[in-house]
PDB file of C-alpha atoms in Angstrom:
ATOM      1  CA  UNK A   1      -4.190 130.032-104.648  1.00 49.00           C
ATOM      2  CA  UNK A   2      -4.553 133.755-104.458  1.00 48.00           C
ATOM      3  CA  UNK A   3      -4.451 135.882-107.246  1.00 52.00           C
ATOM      4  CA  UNK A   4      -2.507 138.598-106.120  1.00 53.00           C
ATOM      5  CA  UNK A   5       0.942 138.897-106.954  1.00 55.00           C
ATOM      6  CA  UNK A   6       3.576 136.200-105.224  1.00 53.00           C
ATOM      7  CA  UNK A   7       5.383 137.841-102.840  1.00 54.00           C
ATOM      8  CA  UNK A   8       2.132 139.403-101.333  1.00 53.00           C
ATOM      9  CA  UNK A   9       0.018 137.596 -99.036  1.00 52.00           C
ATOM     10  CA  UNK A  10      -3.714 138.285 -98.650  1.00 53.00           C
ATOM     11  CA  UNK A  11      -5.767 138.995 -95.220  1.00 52.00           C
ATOM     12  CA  UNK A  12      -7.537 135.756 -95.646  1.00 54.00           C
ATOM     13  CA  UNK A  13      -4.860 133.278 -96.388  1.00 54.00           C
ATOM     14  CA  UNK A  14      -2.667 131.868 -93.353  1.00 54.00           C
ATOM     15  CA  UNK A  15       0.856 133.311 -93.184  1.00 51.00           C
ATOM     16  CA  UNK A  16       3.475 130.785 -93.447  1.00 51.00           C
ATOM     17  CA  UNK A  17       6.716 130.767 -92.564  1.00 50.00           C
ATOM     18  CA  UNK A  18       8.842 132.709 -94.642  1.00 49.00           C
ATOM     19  CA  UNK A  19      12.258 133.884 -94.913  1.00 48.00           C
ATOM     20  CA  UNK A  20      13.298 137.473 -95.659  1.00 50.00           C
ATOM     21  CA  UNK A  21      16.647 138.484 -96.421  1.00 47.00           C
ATOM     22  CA  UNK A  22      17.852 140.706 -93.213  1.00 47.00           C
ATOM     23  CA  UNK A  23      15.184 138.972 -91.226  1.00 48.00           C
ATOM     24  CA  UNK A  24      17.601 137.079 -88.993  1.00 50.00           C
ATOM     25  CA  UNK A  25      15.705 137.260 -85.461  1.00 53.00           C
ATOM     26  CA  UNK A  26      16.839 135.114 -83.080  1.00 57.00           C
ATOM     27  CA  UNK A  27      13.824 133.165 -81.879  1.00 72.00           C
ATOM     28  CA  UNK A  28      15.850 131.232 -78.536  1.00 76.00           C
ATOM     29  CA  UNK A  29      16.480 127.722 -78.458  1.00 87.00           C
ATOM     30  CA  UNK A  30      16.281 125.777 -75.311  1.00 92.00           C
ATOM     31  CA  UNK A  31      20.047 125.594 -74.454  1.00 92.00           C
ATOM     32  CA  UNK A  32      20.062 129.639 -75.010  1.00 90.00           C
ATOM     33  CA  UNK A  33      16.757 129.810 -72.443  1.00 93.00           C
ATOM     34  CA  UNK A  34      18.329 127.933 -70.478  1.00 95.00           C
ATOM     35  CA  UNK A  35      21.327 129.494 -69.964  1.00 94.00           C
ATOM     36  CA  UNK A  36      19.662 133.093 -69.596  1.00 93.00           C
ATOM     37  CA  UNK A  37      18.032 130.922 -66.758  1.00 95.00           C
ATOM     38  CA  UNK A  38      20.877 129.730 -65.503  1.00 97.00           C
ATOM     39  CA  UNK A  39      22.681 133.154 -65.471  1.00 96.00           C
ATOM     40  CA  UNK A  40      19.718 135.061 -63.603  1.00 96.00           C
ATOM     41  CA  UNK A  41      19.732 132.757 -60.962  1.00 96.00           C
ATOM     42  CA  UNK A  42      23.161 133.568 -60.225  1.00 97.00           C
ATOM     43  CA  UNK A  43      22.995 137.259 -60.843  1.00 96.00           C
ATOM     44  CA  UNK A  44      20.033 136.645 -57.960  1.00 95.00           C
ATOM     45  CA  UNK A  45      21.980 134.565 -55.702  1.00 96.00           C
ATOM     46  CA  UNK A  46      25.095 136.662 -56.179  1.00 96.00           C
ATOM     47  CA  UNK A  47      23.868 139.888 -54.569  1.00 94.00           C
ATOM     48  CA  UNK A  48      21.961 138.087 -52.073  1.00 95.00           C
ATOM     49  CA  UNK A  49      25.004 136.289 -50.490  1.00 95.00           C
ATOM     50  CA  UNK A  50      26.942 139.758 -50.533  1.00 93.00           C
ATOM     51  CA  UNK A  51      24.184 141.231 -48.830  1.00 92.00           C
ATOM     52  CA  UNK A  52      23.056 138.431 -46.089  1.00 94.00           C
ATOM     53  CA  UNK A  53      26.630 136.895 -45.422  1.00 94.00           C
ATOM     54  CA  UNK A  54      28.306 140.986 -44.413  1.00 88.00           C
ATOM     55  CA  UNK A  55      31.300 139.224 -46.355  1.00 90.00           C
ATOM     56  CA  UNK A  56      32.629 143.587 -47.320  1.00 91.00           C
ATOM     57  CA  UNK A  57      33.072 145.690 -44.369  1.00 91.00           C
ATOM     58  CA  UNK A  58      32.115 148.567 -47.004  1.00 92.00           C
ATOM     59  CA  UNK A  59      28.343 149.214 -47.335  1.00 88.00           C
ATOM     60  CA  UNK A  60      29.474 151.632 -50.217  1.00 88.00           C
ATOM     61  CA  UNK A  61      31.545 148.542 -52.169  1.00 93.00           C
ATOM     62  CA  UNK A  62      28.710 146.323 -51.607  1.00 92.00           C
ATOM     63  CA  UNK A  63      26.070 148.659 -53.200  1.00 87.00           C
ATOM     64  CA  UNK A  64      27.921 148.932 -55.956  1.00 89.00           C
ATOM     65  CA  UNK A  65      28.205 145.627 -56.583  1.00 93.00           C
ATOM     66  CA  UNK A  66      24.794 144.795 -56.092  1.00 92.00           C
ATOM     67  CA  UNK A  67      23.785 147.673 -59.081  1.00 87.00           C
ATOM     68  CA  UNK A  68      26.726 146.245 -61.137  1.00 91.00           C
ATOM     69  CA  UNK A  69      25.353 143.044 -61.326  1.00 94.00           C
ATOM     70  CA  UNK A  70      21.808 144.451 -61.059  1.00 89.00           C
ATOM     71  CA  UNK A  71      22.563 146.063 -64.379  1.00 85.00           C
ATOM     72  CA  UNK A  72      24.435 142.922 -65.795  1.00 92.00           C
ATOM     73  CA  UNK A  73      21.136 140.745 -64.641  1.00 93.00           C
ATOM     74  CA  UNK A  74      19.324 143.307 -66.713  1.00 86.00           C
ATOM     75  CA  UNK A  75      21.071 142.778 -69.804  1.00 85.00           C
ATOM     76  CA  UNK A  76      21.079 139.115 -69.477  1.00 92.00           C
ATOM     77  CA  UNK A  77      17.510 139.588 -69.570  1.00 90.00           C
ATOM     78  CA  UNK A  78      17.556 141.306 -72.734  1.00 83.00           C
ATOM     79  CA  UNK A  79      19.736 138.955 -74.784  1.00 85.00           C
ATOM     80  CA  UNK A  80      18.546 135.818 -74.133  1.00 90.00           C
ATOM     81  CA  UNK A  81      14.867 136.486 -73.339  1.00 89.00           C
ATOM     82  CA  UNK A  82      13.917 139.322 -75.683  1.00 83.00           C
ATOM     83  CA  UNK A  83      16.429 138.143 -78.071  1.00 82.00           C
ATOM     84  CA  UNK A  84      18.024 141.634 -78.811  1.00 79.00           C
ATOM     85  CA  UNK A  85      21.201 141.238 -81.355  1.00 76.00           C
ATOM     86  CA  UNK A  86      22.786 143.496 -83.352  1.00 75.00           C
ATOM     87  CA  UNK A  87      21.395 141.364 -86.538  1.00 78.00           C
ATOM     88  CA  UNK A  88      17.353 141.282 -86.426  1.00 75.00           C
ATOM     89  CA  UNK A  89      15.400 144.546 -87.105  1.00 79.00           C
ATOM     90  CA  UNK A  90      18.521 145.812 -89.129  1.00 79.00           C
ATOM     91  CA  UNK A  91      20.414 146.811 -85.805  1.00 77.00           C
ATOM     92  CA  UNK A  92      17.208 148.476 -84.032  1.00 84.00           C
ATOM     93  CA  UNK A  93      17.103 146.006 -81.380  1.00 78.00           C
ATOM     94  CA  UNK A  94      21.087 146.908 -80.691  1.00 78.00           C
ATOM     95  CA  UNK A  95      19.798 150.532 -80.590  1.00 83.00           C
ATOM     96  CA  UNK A  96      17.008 149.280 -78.490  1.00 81.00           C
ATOM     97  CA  UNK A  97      19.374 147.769 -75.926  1.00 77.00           C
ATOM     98  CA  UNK A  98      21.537 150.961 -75.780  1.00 84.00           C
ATOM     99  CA  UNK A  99      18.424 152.711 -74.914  1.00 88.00           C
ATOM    100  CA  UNK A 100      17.699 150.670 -72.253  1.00 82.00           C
ATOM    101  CA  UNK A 101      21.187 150.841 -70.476  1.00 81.00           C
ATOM    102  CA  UNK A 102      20.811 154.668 -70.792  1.00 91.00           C
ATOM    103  CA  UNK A 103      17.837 154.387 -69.126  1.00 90.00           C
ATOM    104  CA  UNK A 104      19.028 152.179 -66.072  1.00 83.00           C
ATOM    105  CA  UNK A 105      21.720 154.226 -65.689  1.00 86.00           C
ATOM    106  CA  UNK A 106      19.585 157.061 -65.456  1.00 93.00           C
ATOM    107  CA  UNK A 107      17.387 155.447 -62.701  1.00 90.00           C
ATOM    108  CA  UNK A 108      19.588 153.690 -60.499  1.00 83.00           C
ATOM    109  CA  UNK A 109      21.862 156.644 -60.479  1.00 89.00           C
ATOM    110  CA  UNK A 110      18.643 158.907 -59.761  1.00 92.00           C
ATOM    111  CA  UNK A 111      17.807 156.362 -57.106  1.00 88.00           C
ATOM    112  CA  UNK A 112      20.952 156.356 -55.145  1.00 84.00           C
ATOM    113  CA  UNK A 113      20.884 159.867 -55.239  1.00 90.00           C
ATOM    114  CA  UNK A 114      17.281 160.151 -53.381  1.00 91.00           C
ATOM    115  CA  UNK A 115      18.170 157.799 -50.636  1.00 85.00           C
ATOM    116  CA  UNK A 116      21.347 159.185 -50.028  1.00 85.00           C
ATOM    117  CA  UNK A 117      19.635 162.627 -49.510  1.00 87.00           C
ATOM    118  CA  UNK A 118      16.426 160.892 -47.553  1.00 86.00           C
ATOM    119  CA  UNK A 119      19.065 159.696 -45.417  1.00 80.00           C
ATOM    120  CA  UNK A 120      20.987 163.058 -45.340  1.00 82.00           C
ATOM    121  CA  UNK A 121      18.165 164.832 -44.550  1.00 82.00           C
ATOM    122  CA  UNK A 122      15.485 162.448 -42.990  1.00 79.00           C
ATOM    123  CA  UNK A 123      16.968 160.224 -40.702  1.00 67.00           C
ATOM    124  CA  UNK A 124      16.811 160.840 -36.866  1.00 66.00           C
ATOM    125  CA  UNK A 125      18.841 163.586 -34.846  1.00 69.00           C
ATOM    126  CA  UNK A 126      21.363 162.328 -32.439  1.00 74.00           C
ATOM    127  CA  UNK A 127      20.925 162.718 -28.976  1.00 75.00           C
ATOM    128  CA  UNK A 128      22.558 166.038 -28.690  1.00 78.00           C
ATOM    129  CA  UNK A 129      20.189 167.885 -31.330  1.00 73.00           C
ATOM    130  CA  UNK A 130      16.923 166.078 -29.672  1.00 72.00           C
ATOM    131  CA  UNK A 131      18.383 168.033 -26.349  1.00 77.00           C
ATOM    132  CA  UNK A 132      18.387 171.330 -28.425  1.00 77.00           C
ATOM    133  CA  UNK A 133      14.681 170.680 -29.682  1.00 72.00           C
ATOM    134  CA  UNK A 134      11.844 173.238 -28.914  1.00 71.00           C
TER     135      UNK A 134
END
């Protein structure tokens, strides 16, 4: 037994499994990995069939629903593999997951913006401006 006070634990003793009030982390069960597993595949498989199979004429429509679920895959990810809920941490891991939208946002919106200027401004002339070349 230590002799510190009882709700401290010492350095040297094992910690054991304890319950604090507003502690309520979700540590995933197996059904709850499972599903997350289940879902990513077909956030995977999704985008790849959309892609491979040409089913939309419209590249544009197509890219957007590859980031769309993309994004959704992302936050699948989140919830049932780094167990972020608006109950553990006292609502940081919510905060945490707002964040990280922000932030996906922010790069797939910065990414579509480079390749549509690489391809503006990058990809080869036609025929008629190689003809006008020095």
């Amino acid at each position: 037994m230590s002799s510190q006070h009882p709700g401290h634990e010492s350095a040297f003793e094992p910690h054991h499994a304890h319950s604090h009030p507003g502690d309520a982390a979700g540590h995933g069960s197996f059904k709850s990995y499972m599903t997350g597993f289940i879902l990513s595949v077909i956030l995977t498989a999704i985008p790849f069939w959309l892609v491979m199979s040409g089913m939309l004429d419209s590249k544009l429509l197509t890219a957007v629903l590859v980031m769309g679920i993309g994004v959704v895959q992302i936050v699948v990810h989140v919830i049932y593999f780094l167990h972020m809920n608006a109950r553990s941490e006292g609502g940081w891991t919510l905060m945490a997951l707002i964040f990280t939208i922000i932030i996906v946002g922010i790069a797939l919106a910065g990414s579509l913006w480079v390749m549509h200027h690489l391809n503006t401004n990058m990809m080869p002339m036609t025929h008629e401006m190689m003809k006008n070349m020095p």
